[in-house]
Coordinates of C-alpha atoms in Angstrom, one line a residue:
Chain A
X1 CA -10.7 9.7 -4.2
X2 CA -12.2 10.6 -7.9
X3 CA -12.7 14.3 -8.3
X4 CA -10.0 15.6 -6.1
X5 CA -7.5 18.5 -7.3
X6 CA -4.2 17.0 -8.4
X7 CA -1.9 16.4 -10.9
X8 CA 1.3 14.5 -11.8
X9 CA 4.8 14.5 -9.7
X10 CA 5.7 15.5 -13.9
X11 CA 3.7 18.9 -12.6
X12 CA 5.2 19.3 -9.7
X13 CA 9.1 18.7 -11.0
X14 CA 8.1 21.4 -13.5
X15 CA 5.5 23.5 -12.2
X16 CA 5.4 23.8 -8.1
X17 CA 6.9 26.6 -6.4
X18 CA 5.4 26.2 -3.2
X19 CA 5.4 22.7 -1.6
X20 CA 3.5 21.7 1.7
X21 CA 4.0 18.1 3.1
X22 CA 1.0 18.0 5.3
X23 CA 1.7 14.9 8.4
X24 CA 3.8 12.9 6.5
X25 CA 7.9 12.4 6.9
X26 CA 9.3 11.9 3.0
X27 CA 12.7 12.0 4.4
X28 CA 13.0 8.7 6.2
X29 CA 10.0 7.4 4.1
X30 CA 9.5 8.2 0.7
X31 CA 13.7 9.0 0.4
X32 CA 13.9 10.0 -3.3
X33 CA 10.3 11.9 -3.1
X34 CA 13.2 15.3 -2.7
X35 CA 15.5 14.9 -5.3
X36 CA 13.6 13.0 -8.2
X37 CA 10.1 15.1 -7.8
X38 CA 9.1 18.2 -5.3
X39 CA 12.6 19.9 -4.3
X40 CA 15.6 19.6 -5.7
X41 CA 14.7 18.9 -9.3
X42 CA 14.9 21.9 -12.1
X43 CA 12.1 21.8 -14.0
X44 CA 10.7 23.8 -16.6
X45 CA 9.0 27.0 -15.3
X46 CA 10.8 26.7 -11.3
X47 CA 14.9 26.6 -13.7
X48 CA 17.1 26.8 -10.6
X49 CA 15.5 24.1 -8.2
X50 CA 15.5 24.3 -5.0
X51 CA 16.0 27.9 -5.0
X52 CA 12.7 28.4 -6.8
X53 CA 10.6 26.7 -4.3
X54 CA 9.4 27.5 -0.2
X55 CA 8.8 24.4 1.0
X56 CA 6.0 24.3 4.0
X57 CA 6.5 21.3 6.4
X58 CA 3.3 20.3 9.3
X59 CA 3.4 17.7 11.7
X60 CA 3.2 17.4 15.2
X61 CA 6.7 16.8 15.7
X62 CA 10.0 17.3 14.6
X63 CA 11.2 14.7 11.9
X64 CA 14.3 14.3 9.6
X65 CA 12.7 16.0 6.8
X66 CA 12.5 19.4 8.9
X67 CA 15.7 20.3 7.4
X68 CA 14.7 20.0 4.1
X69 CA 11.7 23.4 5.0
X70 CA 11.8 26.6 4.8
X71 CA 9.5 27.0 7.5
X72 CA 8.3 24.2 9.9
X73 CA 4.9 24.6 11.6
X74 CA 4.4 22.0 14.5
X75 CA 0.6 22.0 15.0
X76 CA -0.4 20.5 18.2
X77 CA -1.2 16.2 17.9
X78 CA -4.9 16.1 16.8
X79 CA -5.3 19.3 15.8
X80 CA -5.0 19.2 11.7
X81 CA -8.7 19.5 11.0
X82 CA -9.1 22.8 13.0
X83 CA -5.8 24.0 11.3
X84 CA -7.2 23.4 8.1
X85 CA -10.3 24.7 8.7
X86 CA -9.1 28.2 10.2
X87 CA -7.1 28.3 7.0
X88 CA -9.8 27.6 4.7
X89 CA -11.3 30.8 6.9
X90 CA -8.3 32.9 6.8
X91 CA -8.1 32.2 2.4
X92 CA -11.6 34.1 2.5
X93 CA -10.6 37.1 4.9
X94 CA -13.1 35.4 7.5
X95 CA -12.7 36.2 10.9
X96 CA -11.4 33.5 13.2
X97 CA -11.7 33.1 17.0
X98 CA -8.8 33.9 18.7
X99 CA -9.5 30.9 21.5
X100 CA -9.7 28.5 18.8
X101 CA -6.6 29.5 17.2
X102 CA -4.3 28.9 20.2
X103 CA -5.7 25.7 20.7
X104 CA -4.0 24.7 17.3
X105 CA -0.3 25.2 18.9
X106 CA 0.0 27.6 16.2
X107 CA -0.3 31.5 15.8
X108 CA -2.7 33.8 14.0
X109 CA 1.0 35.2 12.5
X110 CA 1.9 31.7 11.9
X111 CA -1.1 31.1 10.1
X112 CA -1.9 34.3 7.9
X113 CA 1.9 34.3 6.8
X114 CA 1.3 31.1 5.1
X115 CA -2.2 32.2 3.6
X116 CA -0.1 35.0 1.8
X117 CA 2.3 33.0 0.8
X118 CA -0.2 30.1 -0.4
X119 CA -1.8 33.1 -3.0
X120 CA 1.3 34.5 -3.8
X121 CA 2.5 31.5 -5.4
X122 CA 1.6 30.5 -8.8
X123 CA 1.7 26.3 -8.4
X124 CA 1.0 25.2 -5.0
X125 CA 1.1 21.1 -4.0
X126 CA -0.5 19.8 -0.7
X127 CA 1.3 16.5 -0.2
X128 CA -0.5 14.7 3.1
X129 CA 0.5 12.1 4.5
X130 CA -0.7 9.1 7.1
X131 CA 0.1 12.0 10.0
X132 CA -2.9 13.2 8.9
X133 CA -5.1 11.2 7.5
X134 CA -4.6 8.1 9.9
X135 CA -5.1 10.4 13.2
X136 CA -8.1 11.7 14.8
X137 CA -10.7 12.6 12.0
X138 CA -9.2 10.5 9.5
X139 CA -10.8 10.7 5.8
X140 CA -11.9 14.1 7.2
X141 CA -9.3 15.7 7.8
X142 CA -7.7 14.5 4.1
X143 CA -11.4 15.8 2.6
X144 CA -10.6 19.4 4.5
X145 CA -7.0 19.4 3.0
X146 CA -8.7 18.6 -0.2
X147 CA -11.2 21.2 0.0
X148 CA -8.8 23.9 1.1
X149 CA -6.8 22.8 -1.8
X150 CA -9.7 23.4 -4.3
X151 CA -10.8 26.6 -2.7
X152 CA -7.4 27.6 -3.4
X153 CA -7.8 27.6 -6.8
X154 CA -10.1 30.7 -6.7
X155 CA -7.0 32.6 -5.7
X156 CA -3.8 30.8 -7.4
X157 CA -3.1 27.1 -8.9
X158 CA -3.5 24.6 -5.9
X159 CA -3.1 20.9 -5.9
X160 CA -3.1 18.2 -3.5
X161 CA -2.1 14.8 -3.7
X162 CA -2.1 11.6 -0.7
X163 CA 1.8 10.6 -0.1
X164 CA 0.9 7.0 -0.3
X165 CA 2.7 4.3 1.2
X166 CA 3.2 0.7 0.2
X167 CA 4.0 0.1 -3.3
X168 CA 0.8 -0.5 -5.6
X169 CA -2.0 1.0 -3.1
X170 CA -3.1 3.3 -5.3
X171 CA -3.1 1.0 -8.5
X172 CA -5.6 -0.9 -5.7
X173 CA -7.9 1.9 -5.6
X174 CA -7.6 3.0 -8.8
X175 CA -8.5 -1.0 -10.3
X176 CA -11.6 -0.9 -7.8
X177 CA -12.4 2.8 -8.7
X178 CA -12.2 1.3 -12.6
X179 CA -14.3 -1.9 -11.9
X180 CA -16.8 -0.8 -9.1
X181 CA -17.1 2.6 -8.9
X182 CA -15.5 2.6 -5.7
X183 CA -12.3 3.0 -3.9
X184 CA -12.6 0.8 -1.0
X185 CA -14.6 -1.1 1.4
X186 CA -16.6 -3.3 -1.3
X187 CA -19.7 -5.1 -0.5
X188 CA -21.1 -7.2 -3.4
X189 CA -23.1 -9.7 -1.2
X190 CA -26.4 -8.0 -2.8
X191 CA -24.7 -8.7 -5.7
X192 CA -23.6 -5.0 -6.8
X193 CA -21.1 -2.9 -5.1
X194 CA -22.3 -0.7 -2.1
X195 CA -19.1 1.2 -0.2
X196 CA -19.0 2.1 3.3
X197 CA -16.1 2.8 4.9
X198 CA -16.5 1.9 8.9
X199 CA -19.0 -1.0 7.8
X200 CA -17.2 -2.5 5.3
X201 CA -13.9 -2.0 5.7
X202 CA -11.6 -4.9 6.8
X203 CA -10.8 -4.2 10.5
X204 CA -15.0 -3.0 11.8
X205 CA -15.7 -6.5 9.4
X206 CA -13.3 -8.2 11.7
X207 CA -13.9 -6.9 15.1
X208 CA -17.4 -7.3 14.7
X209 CA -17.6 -10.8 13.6
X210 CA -19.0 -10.3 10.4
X211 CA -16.7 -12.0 7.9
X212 CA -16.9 -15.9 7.9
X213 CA -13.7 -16.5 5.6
X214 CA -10.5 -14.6 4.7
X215 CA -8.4 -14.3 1.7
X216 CA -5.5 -11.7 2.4
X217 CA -3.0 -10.7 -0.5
X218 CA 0.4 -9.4 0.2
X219 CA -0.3 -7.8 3.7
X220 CA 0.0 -9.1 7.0
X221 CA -3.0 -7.9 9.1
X222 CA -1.7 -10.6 11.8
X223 CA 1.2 -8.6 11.9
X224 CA -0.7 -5.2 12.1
X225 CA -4.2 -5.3 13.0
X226 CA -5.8 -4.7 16.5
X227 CA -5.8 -8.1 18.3
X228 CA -9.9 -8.7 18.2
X229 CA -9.7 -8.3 14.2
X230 CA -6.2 -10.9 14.6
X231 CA -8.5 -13.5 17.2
X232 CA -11.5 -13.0 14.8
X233 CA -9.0 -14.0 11.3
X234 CA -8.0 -17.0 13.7
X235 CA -11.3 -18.4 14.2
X236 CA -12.5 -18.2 10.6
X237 CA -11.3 -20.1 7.4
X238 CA -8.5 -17.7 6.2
X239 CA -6.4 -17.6 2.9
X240 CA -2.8 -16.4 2.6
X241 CA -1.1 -15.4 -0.8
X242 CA 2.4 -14.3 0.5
X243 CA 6.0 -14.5 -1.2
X244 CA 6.7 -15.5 2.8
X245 CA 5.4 -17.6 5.6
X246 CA 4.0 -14.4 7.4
X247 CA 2.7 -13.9 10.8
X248 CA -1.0 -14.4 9.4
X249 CA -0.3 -17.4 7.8
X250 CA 0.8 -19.0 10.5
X251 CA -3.0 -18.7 11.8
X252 CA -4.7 -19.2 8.3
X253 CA -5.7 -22.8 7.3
X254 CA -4.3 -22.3 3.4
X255 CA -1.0 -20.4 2.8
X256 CA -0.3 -20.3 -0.9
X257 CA 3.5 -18.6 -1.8
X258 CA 3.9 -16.3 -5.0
X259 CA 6.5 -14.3 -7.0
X260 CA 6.9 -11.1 -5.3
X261 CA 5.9 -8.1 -7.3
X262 CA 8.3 -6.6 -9.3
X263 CA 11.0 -8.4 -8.6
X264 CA 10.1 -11.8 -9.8
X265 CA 6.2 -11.2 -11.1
X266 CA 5.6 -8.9 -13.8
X267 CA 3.0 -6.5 -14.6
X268 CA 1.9 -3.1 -13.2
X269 CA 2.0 -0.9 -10.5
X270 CA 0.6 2.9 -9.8
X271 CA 2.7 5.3 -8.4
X272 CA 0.9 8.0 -6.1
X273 CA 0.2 10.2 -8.7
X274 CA -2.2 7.6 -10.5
X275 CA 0.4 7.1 -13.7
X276 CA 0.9 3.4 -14.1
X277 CA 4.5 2.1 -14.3
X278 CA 5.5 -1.1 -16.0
X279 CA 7.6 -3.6 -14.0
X280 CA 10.7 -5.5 -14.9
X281 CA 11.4 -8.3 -12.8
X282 CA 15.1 -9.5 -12.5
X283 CA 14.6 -12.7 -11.2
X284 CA 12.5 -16.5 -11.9
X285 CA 10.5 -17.3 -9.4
X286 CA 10.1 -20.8 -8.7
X287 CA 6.5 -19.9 -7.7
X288 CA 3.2 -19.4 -9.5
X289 CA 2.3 -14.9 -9.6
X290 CA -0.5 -13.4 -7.4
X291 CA -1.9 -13.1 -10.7
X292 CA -2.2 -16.9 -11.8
X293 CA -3.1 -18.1 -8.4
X294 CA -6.0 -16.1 -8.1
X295 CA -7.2 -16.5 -11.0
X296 CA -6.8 -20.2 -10.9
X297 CA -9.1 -19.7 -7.5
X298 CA -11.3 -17.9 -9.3
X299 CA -12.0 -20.5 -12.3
X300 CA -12.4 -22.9 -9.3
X301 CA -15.0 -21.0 -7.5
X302 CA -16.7 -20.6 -11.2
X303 CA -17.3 -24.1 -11.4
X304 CA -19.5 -24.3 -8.7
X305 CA -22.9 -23.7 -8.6
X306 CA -23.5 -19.4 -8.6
X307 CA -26.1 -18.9 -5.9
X308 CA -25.3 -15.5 -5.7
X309 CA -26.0 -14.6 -9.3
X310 CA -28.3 -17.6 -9.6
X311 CA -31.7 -15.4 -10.0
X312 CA -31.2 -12.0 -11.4
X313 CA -33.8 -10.4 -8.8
X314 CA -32.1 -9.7 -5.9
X315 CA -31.4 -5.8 -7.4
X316 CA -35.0 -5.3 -7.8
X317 CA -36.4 -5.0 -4.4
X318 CA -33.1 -3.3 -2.2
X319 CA -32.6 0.1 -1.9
Chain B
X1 CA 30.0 -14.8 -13.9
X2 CA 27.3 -13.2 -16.5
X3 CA 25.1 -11.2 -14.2
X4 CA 21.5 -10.2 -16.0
X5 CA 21.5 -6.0 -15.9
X6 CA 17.8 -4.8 -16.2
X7 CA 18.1 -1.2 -16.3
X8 CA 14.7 1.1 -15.7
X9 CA 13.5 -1.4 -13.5
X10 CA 10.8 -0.4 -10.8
X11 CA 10.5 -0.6 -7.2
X12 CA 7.9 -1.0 -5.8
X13 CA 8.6 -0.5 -2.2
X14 CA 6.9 2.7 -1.6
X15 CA 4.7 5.1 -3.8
X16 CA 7.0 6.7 -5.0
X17 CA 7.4 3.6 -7.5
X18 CA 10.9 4.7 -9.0
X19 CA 11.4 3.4 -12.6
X20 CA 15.3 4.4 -13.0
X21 CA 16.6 1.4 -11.2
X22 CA 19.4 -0.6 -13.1
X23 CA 19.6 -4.1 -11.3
X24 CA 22.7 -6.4 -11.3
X25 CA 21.4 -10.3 -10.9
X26 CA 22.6 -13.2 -11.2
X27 CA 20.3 -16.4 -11.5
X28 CA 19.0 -16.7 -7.6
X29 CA 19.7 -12.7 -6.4
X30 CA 20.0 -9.5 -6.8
X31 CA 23.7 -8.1 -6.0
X32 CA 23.4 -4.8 -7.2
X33 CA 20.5 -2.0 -7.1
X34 CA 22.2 1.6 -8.7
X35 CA 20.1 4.4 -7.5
X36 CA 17.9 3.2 -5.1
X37 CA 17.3 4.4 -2.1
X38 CA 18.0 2.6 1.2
X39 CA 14.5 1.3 1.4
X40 CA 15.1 0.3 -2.2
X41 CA 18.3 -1.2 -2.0
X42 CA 17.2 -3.4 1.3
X43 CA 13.9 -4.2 -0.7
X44 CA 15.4 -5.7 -3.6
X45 CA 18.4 -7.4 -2.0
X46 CA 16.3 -9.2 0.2
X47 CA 14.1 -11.0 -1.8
X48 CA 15.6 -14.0 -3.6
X49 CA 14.9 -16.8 -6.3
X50 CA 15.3 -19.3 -4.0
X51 CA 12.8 -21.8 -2.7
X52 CA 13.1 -20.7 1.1
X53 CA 9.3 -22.0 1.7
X54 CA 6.7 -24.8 0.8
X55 CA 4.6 -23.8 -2.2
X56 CA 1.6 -24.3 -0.5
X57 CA 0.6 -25.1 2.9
X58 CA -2.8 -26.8 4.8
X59 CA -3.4 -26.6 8.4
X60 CA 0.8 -25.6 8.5
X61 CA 1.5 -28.7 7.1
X62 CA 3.3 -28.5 3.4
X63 CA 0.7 -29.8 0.6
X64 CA 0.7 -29.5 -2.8
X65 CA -0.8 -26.0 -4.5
X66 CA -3.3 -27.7 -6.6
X67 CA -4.8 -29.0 -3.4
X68 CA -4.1 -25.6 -1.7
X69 CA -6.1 -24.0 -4.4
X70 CA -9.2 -26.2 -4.7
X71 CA -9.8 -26.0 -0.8
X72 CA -9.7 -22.5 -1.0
X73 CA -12.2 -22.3 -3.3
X74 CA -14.1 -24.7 -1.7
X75 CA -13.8 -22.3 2.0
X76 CA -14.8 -19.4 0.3
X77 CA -17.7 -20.3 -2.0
X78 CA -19.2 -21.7 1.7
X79 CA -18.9 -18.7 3.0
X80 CA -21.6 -16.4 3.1
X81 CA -19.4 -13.1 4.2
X82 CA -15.7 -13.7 2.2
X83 CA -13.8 -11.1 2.9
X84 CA -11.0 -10.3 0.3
X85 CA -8.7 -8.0 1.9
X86 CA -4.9 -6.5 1.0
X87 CA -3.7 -5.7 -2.4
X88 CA -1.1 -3.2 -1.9
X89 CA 1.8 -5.6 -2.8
X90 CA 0.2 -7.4 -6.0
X91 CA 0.1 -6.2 -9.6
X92 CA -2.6 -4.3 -10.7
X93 CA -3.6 -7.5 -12.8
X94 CA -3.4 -9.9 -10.1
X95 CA -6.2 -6.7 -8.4
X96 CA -8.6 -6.9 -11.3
X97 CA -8.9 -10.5 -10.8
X98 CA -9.4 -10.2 -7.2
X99 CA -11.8 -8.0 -7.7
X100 CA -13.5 -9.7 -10.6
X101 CA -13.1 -13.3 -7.7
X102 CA -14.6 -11.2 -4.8
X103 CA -17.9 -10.3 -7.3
X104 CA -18.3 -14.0 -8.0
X105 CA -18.0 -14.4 -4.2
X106 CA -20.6 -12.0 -3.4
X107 CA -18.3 -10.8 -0.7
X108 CA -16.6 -7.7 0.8
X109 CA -13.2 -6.7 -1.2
X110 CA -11.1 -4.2 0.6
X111 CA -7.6 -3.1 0.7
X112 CA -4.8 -1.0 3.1
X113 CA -6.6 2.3 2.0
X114 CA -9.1 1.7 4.7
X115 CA -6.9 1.0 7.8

């Protein structure tokens, strides 16, 4: 997501005075998200903490980190891109139709409270989370969180930033950002990068047949994935790099174990503000890194014959 | 016994990627993670030096990893649709050689971002 309206958790410990967690639960996931970056911290221009900051929490349901908001707005399941889009309305003193605003499971009062409140403050942070971005609409609703965020800035400071899950995610899209140009969903079978999500991304690839081999690094789609995408991995050649014997490698025909990340491989991860963070592994593995076996696969495959890159001409005639 | 303190170690659990972690091991675990979380704590005492699995296996039969290597090159370079797929638990330098492998492949490189 290059060119979205952020900044670093730095900002935020020093900066923010009005928090929003947008669909996301930082209290049972993300535990020390609170105290180490958005709330509790005293930072430089917010000097008593917690006390400094209003702290906005949306979801569809009451979680654990309701107790940590000033205000809790429960929007109804679903419903996030028509919140967000009344509000980037409301921002501009647009009218909005009553009808659609009750379908929301929120009120107009509700809603224009936290407008004022949004341009009275002078650092605002959106943090979303999967609640919104993994439910009906998907990468739309995060692009009208984004938007709102950025048309915020015609008023007050605004920021937004993706709560991200699983450790090094966003070092993956920032190192295919870097290399490719995209984030995600990377087709180089032309034999430069085309992206497009819902074509090439892994689970449509899967369900529709499309890939012919698998190699799968640190997840567990067998674990996860709907069961046509788990049938389709168990019919093609597929290629697990796992510190365990996981549910996918179970079906794959190669299972290869690594050093897991950070705690016996070094190197780097992102955190999900995009700042790279050392690691410091505190044990030996007695197994080869990610790192070295894939690149060990990789001098393999370069000693073949490139049929891919044989030519030079394949550029020339596609669109 | 002599445990090994790291301190600013980093978890990499979730995204929030804490660096302020001081770990307590000894040569085959972890005994002792101060200020992590609970996800933290259950992250890093879980995961051990020992060798709890084959290095490599074919078919679900233990083999050796030079062998496990060379047939996976061999699987994908005959594929004409690879798909390279996950990421979110490897070093950022294990991903620019993935993504560097899945060029040479001519095939699809994708990661949890897209689920």
């Amino acid at each position: 997501m290059g060119g979205k309206v952020t900044c670093t958790l730095g900002e935020v410990k020093n900066r923010a005075d009005f928090i929003v967690f947008w669909g996301g639960n930082p209290a049972e996931c993300h535990p020390r998200h609170f105290t180490k970056y958005s709330l509790m911290p005293k930072g430089k221009h917010v000097p008593n903490g917690r006390k400094d900051r209003t702290v906005v929490l949306v979801d569809i349901r009451e979680t654990k980190s309701v107790k940590a908001a000033d205000i809790f707005l429960q929007v109804r399941p679903g419903k996030d891109f028509e919140v967000l889009t009344i509000l980037r309305a409301l921002i501009k003193d647009q009218a909005v139709d009553p009808r659609q605003v009750a379908e929301t499971g929120l009120t107009l009062e509700q809603l224009t409270d936290l407008v004022a409140r949004m341009k009275r403050a002078k650092f605002g942070v959106m943090f979303f989370g999967m609640g919104l971005s993994m439910t009906r609409g998907k990468h739309m609703n995060s692009a009208a969180l984004l938007t709102l965020a950025a048309e915020m800035n015609a008023f007050t400071k605004f920021v937004a930033m993706p709560m991200r899950g699983h450790g090094n995610v966003t070092g993956a899209d920032v190192v295919m950002r870097w290399q490719t140009g995209y984030p995600f969903g990377i087709n180089f079978s032309r034999g430069y990068p085309r992206y497009n999500p819902g074509e090439f991304s892994t689970v449509d690839l899967l369900v529709r047949g499309d890939a012919d081999a698998a190699l799968i690094l640190g997840a567990d789609p067998g674990a996860t994935m709907p069961q046509p995408a788990i049938d389709h991995l168990a019919r093609i050649p597929t290629i697990v790099l796992d510190p365990k014997v996981t549910h996918t490698s179970r079906l794959a025909r190669v299972h290869i174990t690594t050093a897991v990340t950070g705690i016996s491989a070094p190197g780097t991860g992102y955190r999900m503000d995009e700042v790279p963070i050392p690691l410091r592994p505190a044990l030996k593995s007695p197994y080869p890194t990610d790192e070295e076996v894939i690149r060990r696969i990789h001098e393999a495959v370069c000693a073949k014959p490139d049929w891919i890159h044989a030519n030079g001409q394949y550029t020339t005639n596609q669109v | 016994m002599n445990l090994n303190v790291v301190k600013h170690a980093t978890c990499t659990f979730c995204g929030c990627v804490c660096d302020d972690i001081e770990l307590h091991a000894d040569q085959v675990r972890i005994v002792e993670a101060k200020r992590a979380c609970v996800l933290g704590k259950a992250w890093f005492l879980n995961h051990t030096a020992e060798s709890l699995y084959p290095p490599a296996l074919i078919d679900g039969q233990p083999a050796p990893v030079d062998d496990a290597i060379a047939l996976a090159a061999e699987l994908l370079d005959q594929a004409a649709m690879p798909l390279v797929y996950g990421m979110s638990n490897i070093t950022c330098e294990a991903q620019r050689e993935t993504v560097a492998l899945a060029e040479r492949l001519g095939g699809v490189v994708d990661s949890h971002t897209s689920l």
